[in-house]
XYZ file of C-alpha atoms in Angstrom:
662
model
C -2.347 7.477 12.533
C -5.969 7.920 11.609
C -7.613 5.844 9.025
C -9.775 8.434 7.665
C -9.221 10.872 5.036
C -7.731 14.163 6.550
C -9.826 17.191 5.797
C -7.977 19.786 3.884
C -9.058 23.564 4.592
C -10.322 25.249 1.234
C -8.436 28.209 1.828
C -5.203 26.276 2.297
C -5.948 24.497 -1.111
C -6.642 28.044 -2.733
C -3.276 29.450 -1.346
C -1.356 26.214 -2.230
C -2.836 26.642 -5.897
C -1.843 30.056 -6.254
C 1.881 29.286 -4.864
C 1.988 26.756 -7.730
C 1.589 29.400 -10.405
C 5.280 29.950 -10.324
C 6.437 28.846 -13.877
C 9.416 27.094 -12.447
C 7.334 24.966 -10.342
C 4.976 24.432 -13.450
C 7.871 23.127 -15.798
C 7.422 19.900 -13.937
C 4.160 19.559 -15.602
C 4.492 20.542 -19.528
C 0.913 20.656 -20.281
C 0.041 22.965 -17.516
C 2.982 24.907 -18.194
C 1.943 25.652 -21.712
C -1.545 26.337 -20.525
C -0.333 29.192 -18.167
C 1.991 30.624 -20.930
C -1.114 30.781 -23.185
C -3.046 32.244 -20.433
C -0.502 35.151 -19.798
C -0.515 35.911 -23.499
C -4.463 36.149 -23.957
C -4.430 38.080 -20.755
C -2.068 40.506 -22.082
C -3.933 40.783 -25.372
C -7.348 41.371 -23.747
C -5.640 44.298 -21.623
C -4.228 45.758 -24.621
C -7.634 45.493 -26.458
C -9.331 47.266 -23.527
C -6.678 49.961 -23.369
C -7.472 50.894 -27.122
C -11.087 50.940 -26.526
C -11.552 47.615 -28.758
C -14.044 44.820 -27.800
C -12.257 42.718 -25.081
C -14.865 40.862 -23.099
C -14.702 37.724 -25.352
C -10.989 37.416 -24.842
C -11.111 38.300 -21.283
C -13.532 35.441 -20.830
C -11.112 33.008 -22.384
C -8.212 34.323 -20.324
C -10.162 33.991 -17.168
C -11.204 30.318 -17.920
C -7.727 29.510 -19.097
C -6.477 30.890 -15.695
C -8.968 28.712 -13.881
C -7.593 25.702 -15.761
C -4.436 26.147 -14.449
C -5.686 26.694 -11.005
C -7.941 23.889 -10.891
C -5.032 21.685 -11.868
C -2.928 23.217 -9.168
C -5.719 22.731 -6.753
C -5.821 18.953 -7.676
C -2.475 18.488 -6.453
C -2.857 20.763 -3.596
C -5.764 18.664 -2.258
C -3.698 15.420 -2.375
C -0.773 17.262 -0.843
C -2.754 18.542 1.930
C -4.104 15.183 3.114
C -0.523 14.083 3.545
C 0.600 17.247 5.169
C -2.141 16.856 7.639
C -0.793 13.348 8.694
C 2.814 14.738 8.841
C 1.648 17.292 11.451
C 0.284 14.676 13.623
C 3.511 12.564 13.301
C 5.572 15.527 14.098
C 3.551 16.102 17.217
C 3.930 12.475 18.373
C 7.735 12.919 17.936
C 7.756 15.916 20.137
C 11.160 17.280 21.695
C 13.428 14.364 22.793
C 16.459 14.612 25.186
C 18.733 11.342 25.186
C 21.019 9.901 27.913
C 24.198 9.508 26.140
C 26.184 6.917 27.713
C 29.875 7.355 28.139
C 30.425 3.541 28.547
C 27.657 0.964 27.281
C 28.465 -1.444 30.100
C 27.645 1.026 33.013
C 24.365 2.542 33.270
C 25.145 4.802 35.814
C 27.490 6.872 33.540
C 25.356 9.019 31.071
C 24.768 12.692 30.537
C 21.898 14.556 28.829
C 22.029 15.459 25.000
C 19.543 16.793 22.596
C 18.253 14.027 20.436
C 18.892 15.937 17.158
C 22.704 16.184 18.315
C 23.046 12.299 18.438
C 25.259 10.540 15.783
C 25.393 7.063 14.346
C 26.944 4.504 16.931
C 26.407 6.682 19.819
C 25.000 4.682 22.762
C 21.935 5.956 24.734
C 20.255 4.783 27.907
C 16.420 4.688 27.492
C 14.367 3.800 30.813
C 10.790 3.451 31.740
C 8.849 6.727 30.939
C 11.496 7.825 28.459
C 10.949 8.338 24.508
C 13.333 6.453 22.315
C 15.722 9.425 21.082
C 16.391 7.780 17.850
C 16.109 4.860 15.578
C 18.635 1.950 16.795
C 19.335 -1.381 17.736
C 19.087 -2.716 21.167
C 22.230 -3.982 22.620
C 21.105 -4.550 26.182
C 18.160 -5.117 28.130
C 14.509 -5.978 27.438
C 11.436 -3.732 27.840
C 8.050 -3.076 26.788
C 7.573 -0.297 24.330
C 4.481 1.653 23.274
C 4.786 2.236 19.439
C 1.516 4.141 19.013
C 3.314 7.127 17.799
C 4.428 5.110 14.615
C 1.748 2.211 14.283
C -1.296 3.799 15.920
C -1.564 0.667 18.094
C -1.547 1.152 21.930
C -0.655 -2.256 22.913
C 2.871 -2.333 24.092
C 5.491 -4.894 22.093
C 8.479 -6.243 23.685
C 12.084 -5.070 22.408
C 15.090 -6.958 23.602
C 18.840 -7.406 22.387
C 19.486 -9.954 19.725
C 17.059 -11.703 17.468
C 14.254 -10.245 15.300
C 12.993 -7.763 18.114
C 16.091 -5.677 18.551
C 15.116 -2.604 16.354
C 13.379 0.327 18.020
C 12.103 3.464 16.545
C 12.729 7.070 17.448
C 9.689 8.716 19.265
C 8.266 5.315 20.631
C 7.943 5.350 24.501
C 9.401 2.888 26.824
C 6.937 1.839 29.465
C 8.737 -0.619 31.605
C 12.263 -1.624 32.311
C 15.215 -0.274 30.449
C 17.342 -0.763 27.234
C 20.598 0.277 25.822
C 20.428 1.428 22.390
C 22.944 1.801 19.712
C 22.008 4.668 17.199
C 21.604 3.626 13.695
C 20.278 6.717 11.716
C 21.709 10.215 11.552
C 19.835 13.287 12.538
C 17.088 14.077 9.990
C 17.258 10.520 8.562
C 15.258 8.525 10.996
C 12.325 6.172 10.174
C 10.062 8.970 11.657
C 11.576 11.811 9.659
C 11.520 9.636 6.528
C 7.724 9.127 7.128
C 6.898 12.882 7.511
C 8.877 13.732 4.113
C 7.078 10.846 2.329
C 3.461 11.588 3.661
C 3.901 15.400 2.966
C 5.279 14.974 -0.573
C 8.580 16.450 0.121
C 10.605 13.428 -0.877
C 8.398 12.424 -3.506
C 9.954 11.825 -6.902
C 8.229 11.178 -10.212
C 7.708 7.385 -10.743
C 8.901 5.685 -14.092
C 5.334 5.434 -15.377
C 4.737 9.028 -14.539
C 7.619 10.169 -16.416
C 6.622 8.146 -19.431
C 3.358 9.632 -19.239
C 4.703 13.177 -18.944
C 6.880 12.421 -22.126
C 3.856 11.113 -24.046
C 1.666 14.221 -22.894
C 4.708 16.527 -23.784
C 4.748 14.887 -27.338
C 0.986 15.394 -27.753
C 1.268 19.154 -26.872
C 4.156 19.537 -29.499
C 1.811 17.862 -31.935
C -1.202 20.209 -31.204
C 1.116 23.275 -31.371
C 2.115 22.251 -34.936
C -1.532 21.338 -35.651
C -2.605 24.816 -34.447
C 0.106 26.634 -36.271
C -0.993 24.983 -39.572
C -4.699 25.962 -38.911
C -3.215 29.848 -39.015
C -1.840 29.064 -42.496
C -4.936 27.377 -43.627
C -7.128 30.052 -42.455
C -4.714 32.789 -43.938
C -5.114 31.298 -47.315
C -8.673 32.503 -47.294
C -7.731 36.110 -46.123
C -9.256 35.820 -42.700
C -6.933 34.156 -40.179
C -8.477 33.584 -36.744
C -7.527 35.659 -33.844
C -4.775 34.560 -31.398
C -7.486 34.173 -28.321
C -9.283 31.651 -30.460
C -6.265 29.884 -31.518
C -5.221 29.981 -27.688
C -8.529 28.360 -27.063
C -8.084 25.815 -29.536
C -4.698 24.808 -28.397
C -5.767 24.329 -24.638
C -8.873 22.396 -25.430
C -6.957 19.966 -27.683
C -3.903 19.475 -25.432
C -4.618 16.732 -22.645
C -5.170 19.264 -19.821
C -7.219 16.679 -17.959
C -4.953 14.045 -17.329
C -2.069 16.744 -17.376
C -4.065 18.222 -14.339
C -4.600 15.201 -12.493
C -1.488 13.067 -12.986
C 0.298 14.296 -10.008
C -2.861 14.076 -7.817
C -3.302 10.273 -8.866
C 0.277 9.671 -7.663
C 0.074 11.391 -4.462
C -3.271 9.822 -3.628
C -1.966 6.518 -4.289
C 0.854 6.716 -1.835
C -1.727 8.446 0.669
C -4.117 5.257 0.386
C -1.046 3.192 1.352
C -0.453 5.525 4.407
C -3.963 5.238 5.346
C -3.778 1.505 5.395
C -0.655 2.032 7.776
C 1.760 1.120 5.073
C 4.711 3.669 4.186
C 6.480 3.231 0.879
C 9.967 4.653 0.446
C 9.016 5.608 -3.138
C 6.409 5.819 -5.673
C 8.130 3.411 -7.932
C 7.319 0.784 -5.166
C 3.668 1.651 -5.446
C 3.810 1.358 -9.063
C 5.793 -1.928 -8.912
C 3.057 -3.320 -6.562
C 0.612 -2.814 -9.291
C 2.809 -4.758 -11.908
C 3.655 -7.724 -9.703
C 3.061 -11.075 -11.116
C 4.786 -13.184 -8.463
C 3.856 -13.078 -4.736
C 5.939 -14.921 -2.348
C 4.131 -15.112 1.121
C 5.278 -16.994 4.282
C 2.949 -19.651 5.375
C 3.021 -18.990 9.138
C 0.936 -16.202 10.064
C 0.123 -15.130 6.282
C -1.456 -18.046 4.791
C -2.240 -20.110 8.082
C -3.072 -19.035 11.523
C 0.588 -19.560 12.814
C -0.557 -22.048 15.511
C -1.379 -25.631 14.964
C -4.670 -26.598 16.380
C -6.350 -29.893 17.214
C -8.373 -31.249 14.357
C -9.261 -34.888 15.008
C -8.800 -37.930 17.485
C -8.145 -41.118 15.980
C -8.510 -43.938 18.519
C -6.168 -47.139 18.486
C -7.934 -50.269 17.994
C -9.961 -51.368 20.749
C -10.540 -47.862 22.193
C -13.315 -45.563 21.731
C -13.014 -42.002 20.869
C -14.785 -40.761 23.776
C -12.050 -42.347 26.060
C -9.178 -40.924 23.920
C -10.761 -37.519 23.990
C -10.848 -37.726 27.943
C -7.398 -38.762 28.258
C -6.196 -36.067 25.574
C -8.145 -33.464 27.634
C -6.761 -34.371 31.107
C -3.099 -34.775 29.396
C -3.704 -30.997 28.237
C -4.943 -29.194 31.302
C -1.523 -27.929 32.343
C -0.433 -27.052 28.808
C -0.638 -23.153 28.240
C 0.606 -23.477 24.558
C -2.022 -22.661 21.981
C -1.723 -26.350 20.898
C -2.644 -27.382 24.249
C -5.578 -25.031 24.414
C -6.857 -25.990 21.082
C -7.128 -29.657 22.352
C -9.179 -28.698 25.256
C -11.396 -26.436 23.046
C -11.842 -29.444 20.546
C -12.733 -32.007 23.395
C -15.200 -29.589 24.632
C -16.789 -28.612 21.309
C -16.752 -32.197 19.707
C -17.673 -34.259 22.812
C -19.051 -31.959 25.435
C -15.930 -32.541 28.074
C -14.569 -29.957 30.410
C -12.592 -30.488 33.676
C -10.765 -28.468 36.215
C -7.024 -29.197 37.327
C -7.479 -32.101 39.803
C -6.441 -31.510 43.455
C -3.018 -33.096 44.183
C -2.157 -33.510 40.478
C 1.414 -33.715 39.600
C 2.390 -31.869 36.139
C 4.954 -33.257 34.139
C 6.260 -30.604 31.951
C 7.238 -30.895 28.238
C 11.007 -31.024 27.737
C 13.022 -31.034 24.338
C 14.695 -34.135 25.632
C 11.446 -36.105 26.583
C 9.154 -34.351 24.165
C 6.347 -35.656 26.468
C 3.976 -33.694 28.913
C 1.043 -34.611 30.875
C -0.561 -35.262 34.500
C -0.225 -37.777 37.143
C -3.816 -37.653 38.981
C -4.025 -39.693 42.329
C -6.560 -42.482 42.025
C -6.968 -41.949 38.221
C -3.399 -42.789 36.769
C -0.921 -41.042 34.462
C -1.974 -39.343 31.183
C 0.499 -38.460 28.661
C 0.861 -36.710 25.285
C 3.677 -36.270 23.018
C 5.812 -37.400 20.101
C 4.614 -40.496 18.618
C 8.024 -42.267 18.489
C 8.669 -41.467 22.186
C 5.706 -43.356 23.396
C 5.590 -46.387 21.405
C 3.952 -46.320 18.044
C 3.073 -49.947 17.202
C -0.704 -49.659 18.038
C -0.908 -46.322 16.106
C 1.792 -46.438 13.395
C -0.606 -46.497 10.417
C -2.617 -43.653 11.932
C 0.510 -41.388 12.459
C 1.771 -42.005 8.938
C -1.571 -41.150 7.445
C -1.836 -37.949 9.445
C 1.840 -37.022 8.488
C 1.065 -37.772 4.795
C -1.885 -35.280 4.837
C 0.736 -32.510 6.297
C -0.613 -32.385 9.769
C 1.460 -33.308 12.914
C 0.604 -36.663 14.867
C 0.635 -36.338 18.821
C 0.203 -39.832 20.657
C -1.833 -40.118 23.720
C -1.320 -42.649 26.588
C -2.879 -43.520 29.625
C -0.749 -45.621 32.343
C 1.611 -46.311 29.502
C -0.963 -47.659 27.118
C -1.370 -45.606 23.830
C -4.946 -44.842 23.321
C -4.757 -42.921 19.963
C -3.627 -39.954 18.257
C -4.373 -36.361 18.017
C -4.278 -34.609 14.610
C -2.595 -31.133 14.986
C -3.098 -29.048 11.666
C -1.682 -25.473 10.722
C -5.296 -24.160 9.958
C -5.448 -22.153 6.600
C -6.912 -18.824 7.150
C -10.743 -18.647 6.107
C -11.091 -17.273 2.649
C -7.374 -17.570 1.494
C -8.440 -19.759 -1.371
C -10.865 -17.338 -2.652
C -8.124 -14.451 -2.658
C -5.701 -16.604 -4.174
C -8.255 -17.472 -7.004
C -8.839 -13.812 -7.478
C -5.123 -13.231 -7.725
C -4.728 -15.963 -10.196
C -7.475 -14.271 -12.331
C -5.285 -11.202 -12.428
C -2.366 -13.133 -13.752
C -0.536 -13.200 -10.496
C 1.399 -16.392 -9.314
C 1.288 -17.280 -5.617
C 4.294 -18.899 -3.843
C 4.120 -20.149 -0.273
C 7.378 -20.109 1.540
C 7.791 -22.360 4.410
C 10.448 -24.246 6.486
C 8.190 -27.333 6.705
C 9.213 -30.615 4.820
C 7.978 -30.885 1.508
C 5.115 -33.350 2.373
C 3.732 -30.910 5.100
C 4.239 -28.109 2.571
C 2.541 -29.856 -0.322
C -0.629 -30.701 1.646
C -1.046 -27.168 2.936
C -0.186 -25.593 -0.480
C -3.127 -27.849 -2.008
C -5.558 -26.743 0.791
C -4.723 -23.106 0.556
C -4.760 -23.105 -3.388
C -1.368 -21.453 -3.941
C 0.186 -21.955 -7.260
C 3.625 -23.463 -6.009
C 5.719 -23.526 -2.948
C 9.073 -23.385 -1.418
C 9.621 -26.253 1.361
C 12.708 -26.196 3.814
C 13.421 -22.786 2.719
C 16.444 -21.029 3.640
C 17.317 -17.170 3.007
C 19.285 -18.466 -0.216
C 16.400 -20.312 -1.391
C 14.080 -17.209 -1.451
C 16.817 -15.186 -3.021
C 17.346 -17.573 -5.939
C 13.633 -18.127 -6.500
C 13.323 -14.314 -6.820
C 16.327 -13.901 -9.019
C 15.139 -16.701 -11.349
C 11.596 -15.235 -11.638
C 13.065 -11.793 -12.443
C 15.154 -13.205 -15.214
C 12.154 -14.388 -16.866
C 10.832 -10.639 -16.672
C 8.626 -11.170 -13.863
C 8.080 -8.805 -10.962
C 8.246 -10.155 -7.546
C 6.801 -9.061 -4.155
C 7.723 -10.272 -0.691
C 7.129 -9.939 2.876
C 9.610 -10.387 5.636
C 10.532 -9.274 9.054
C 14.000 -11.061 10.145
C 17.759 -10.284 9.204
C 17.792 -13.384 7.261
C 15.011 -12.061 5.038
C 16.819 -8.899 4.338
C 18.587 -10.027 1.062
C 15.397 -11.263 -0.435
C 13.729 -8.160 0.470
C 16.370 -6.065 -1.215
C 16.340 -8.112 -4.506
C 12.359 -8.277 -4.422
C 10.560 -5.411 -6.608
C 8.501 -4.923 -3.656
C 9.763 -5.689 -0.396
C 7.166 -5.250 2.511
C 9.260 -5.193 5.770
C 7.720 -5.480 9.177
C 7.787 -2.630 11.744
C 8.286 -5.075 14.371
C 11.117 -6.700 12.473
C 14.994 -5.970 12.500
C 16.482 -2.756 11.402
C 18.167 -4.771 8.504
C 15.013 -5.962 7.254
C 13.157 -2.465 7.380
C 16.152 -0.907 5.419
C 16.128 -3.769 2.834
C 12.631 -3.243 2.093
C 10.990 -0.545 0.059
C 7.763 -0.646 2.132
C 7.281 -0.766 5.874
C 4.094 -2.112 7.394
C 3.318 -0.338 10.696
C 0.967 -3.025 11.852
C 3.381 -5.716 10.855
C 0.598 -7.925 9.268
C 2.236 -10.001 6.480
C -1.223 -10.601 4.801
C -1.236 -7.031 3.802
C 0.905 -7.728 0.930
C -1.968 -8.861 -0.931
C -3.710 -5.516 -0.150
C -0.659 -3.727 -1.313
C -0.588 -5.352 -4.620
C -4.391 -4.466 -4.973
C -3.636 -0.681 -3.877
C -0.750 -0.642 -6.728
C -2.999 -1.889 -9.310
C -5.642 0.496 -8.311
C -3.052 3.301 -8.843
C -2.456 2.165 -12.359
C -5.999 1.454 -13.268
C -6.808 5.045 -12.210
C -4.172 6.481 -14.213
C -5.174 4.500 -17.140
C -8.782 5.120 -16.834
C -8.574 8.831 -16.588
C -5.847 9.032 -19.432
C -8.432 7.242 -21.636
C -11.282 9.815 -20.495
C -8.883 12.722 -21.276
C -7.760 11.729 -24.654
C -11.368 10.568 -25.487
C -12.970 13.961 -24.601
C -10.889 15.867 -27.083
C -13.194 14.343 -29.700
C -16.145 16.449 -28.886
C -14.063 19.535 -28.465
C -12.995 19.170 -32.230
C -16.895 19.451 -33.033
C -17.118 22.381 -30.790
C -14.311 24.503 -31.950
C -13.178 23.487 -35.477
C -16.501 24.289 -37.045
C -16.761 27.634 -35.218
C -13.346 28.862 -36.275
C -13.824 27.978 -39.994
C -17.690 28.173 -40.617
C -17.170 31.577 -42.188
C -14.794 30.472 -44.714
C -16.116 27.162 -45.257
C -19.986 27.147 -44.775
C -20.188 23.535 -45.306
C -18.600 22.879 -41.981
C -21.594 24.090 -40.285
C -22.864 20.411 -40.800
C -20.468 19.571 -38.168
C -21.991 21.562 -35.528
C -24.072 18.547 -34.362
C -24.653 20.069 -31.005
C -26.271 22.941 -32.168
C -24.425 25.745 -30.419
C -25.450 29.111 -30.602
C -22.581 31.109 -32.157
C -18.724 30.603 -32.704
C -18.015 32.715 -29.739
C -20.383 30.691 -27.482
C -18.842 27.380 -28.939
C -15.212 28.383 -28.149
C -15.965 29.740 -24.891
C -18.195 26.867 -23.827
C -15.433 24.387 -24.833
C -12.884 26.330 -22.695
C -14.975 26.471 -19.630
C -15.910 22.636 -19.764
C -12.075 22.094 -20.162
C -11.662 23.681 -16.691
C -14.549 22.397 -14.783
C -13.992 18.745 -15.745
C -10.539 18.818 -13.859
C -12.456 19.731 -10.727
C -15.104 17.338 -11.266
C -12.664 14.342 -11.667
C -10.762 15.324 -8.711
C -12.777 13.145 -6.200
C -12.074 10.242 -8.636
C -8.455 10.796 -8.828
C -8.121 10.868 -5.018
C -10.380 7.967 -4.218
C -9.212 5.863 -7.101
C -11.364 3.848 -9.644
C -12.904 0.713 -8.040
C -10.643 -2.057 -8.303
C -11.823 -5.629 -9.519
C -9.492 -8.569 -9.752
C -9.895 -9.095 -13.673
C -7.255 -9.709 -16.330
C -5.659 -6.938 -18.580
C -8.201 -7.791 -21.464
C -11.195 -7.352 -19.496
C -9.483 -4.212 -17.852
C -9.001 -2.792 -21.290
C -12.648 -3.228 -22.416
C -13.957 -1.780 -19.272
C -11.905 1.183 -19.692
C -12.894 1.909 -23.186
C -16.529 1.224 -22.607
C -16.774 3.186 -19.259
C -14.106 5.917 -19.643
C -13.420 5.830 -23.396
C -17.211 6.204 -24.447
C -17.630 8.532 -21.290
C -14.975 10.856 -22.416
C -16.784 11.013 -25.618
C -20.196 11.531 -24.400
C -19.618 13.893 -21.546
C -18.382 16.834 -23.337
C -21.122 16.749 -25.798
C -23.595 16.970 -22.865
C -21.393 19.464 -20.853
C -20.579 21.810 -23.608
C -24.330 21.927 -24.693
C -25.392 22.703 -21.211
C -22.603 25.471 -20.904
C -23.703 26.870 -24.237
C -27.239 27.151 -23.252
C -26.331 28.821 -19.967
C -24.382 31.306 -21.881
C -27.185 31.903 -24.200
C -29.201 33.381 -21.533
C -26.734 36.164 -21.041
């Protein structure tokens, strides 16, 4: 899946905008629906005037720009939908036509027959061998194989899938590249993960979010208020015997109701979902994206999210009477056969800090690590035996104080010995990822509380939490602990986000307001969460929150702009309507517009063009900055509130000057 914005042909946008003129479709957007009804009315009046031989050009001009207002609003939504549709087509091509090897008995791989994938049902058992596409979402019940999930994740490196544990879920449309799997189907036809992705990214399954519904109600209410206001204008003008014409009243109504945000609202929501998709995260609903923007508690796993995930050598602490160089050499020799990340880090630390390096000596006997001995090392002929391992297994009298100090700091002590003599201790630390403290500081400024979740003991957890800069931590965490923490936070009125990949994470993912499940996780986790990360990177939870906030910020900024720019339209249209009856209103013509007709038409034209002008901002989103709510409100009022007042004055005046030429 590409991370670039899919281009949408202009012809496709135009056709989609025309299709959306269907009044039944527009009923979802009350502001634009009212605009269409008014456009039909003014068009009919212009046609009737032309048929009677009366002046009709002014009415036709108003009608044309009212129709363009509706079309531009439809085009904004069509562009946003078109980007998602392009991604859906690429997913459909990746899925392709698949046939399944339906097994008669899951314990006999020789008994199977062909069946088309769409005909599979839940709990069917299929055989998938090297070179086969996985026909449907399922759970591996036998076998182990390498699976290429590029069709879903965009990542070409194969991953291991096997029965049992947290790597048993497979996705329809992915390719088995080695060995074989027996898979139990868990998704009905048309309801697979890939099917749901296609429906979501092309907008077919998109429903309005609670905030969108609330804003729709507000916009509908404002529209009703302005309808009443326009009706009262008729009575006021009629009192003087010269009521304004219907086209003028129509122009007044359309320019006063919030058509700008009404035309862009749907595009903003679709674009927010699209930004997640480009980030390789699929949300099962728009509500999840909005909730991400309102999150104020963030639960993050320590391993792999806050820390690098593998303990690394961070120091050599020699016993009394032993030099650090002697300890470093012994630690290096004891680690030569250790292929674990910890062992490799000891060799790297010895090389970088002391310039030591060595090859595996000839004739050396490897002493492997076992759970029973908890010791490993080498026996080198002519040089002696070198060991490293748990302090309590190698005699700790010489290094007891050093080991306890390291443990209190949240690290792991590893004793090193030569020929049975303890030389000192290696400090192994779970390294906090660079820049995490700065990121947590930014989240704190946004009012978000960060909580580290770890299975470590409280001592280790406290040390890492302090180093990373999180606000709280849950040590020795169990699934019940996570669930209880989320529920308690929600009882306090907070919204909680968390990431997880295992079956034991499923209850907490389901309870959280934003549950980010990993694509490589279990089926239970993916079904419990309301977002799936196709890259299986738990650190993305922070970016997901930022994308959610950007969506809400964009909607708020453009709503502010839309309402503010009505102020200038008052100064353009109201004096133009009443200046004949009330000459004193000419003082309100602060823009110096040429004539009442020019003022009205300029306002209608600006009202249409501003929608198209703001489409790029609606799709890209307002620039996100980690600031508090008060600072954000000030910025919106200063930039989009003031900008919404100033822009129409400039735009309407320029359009009036252009109309004056004709």
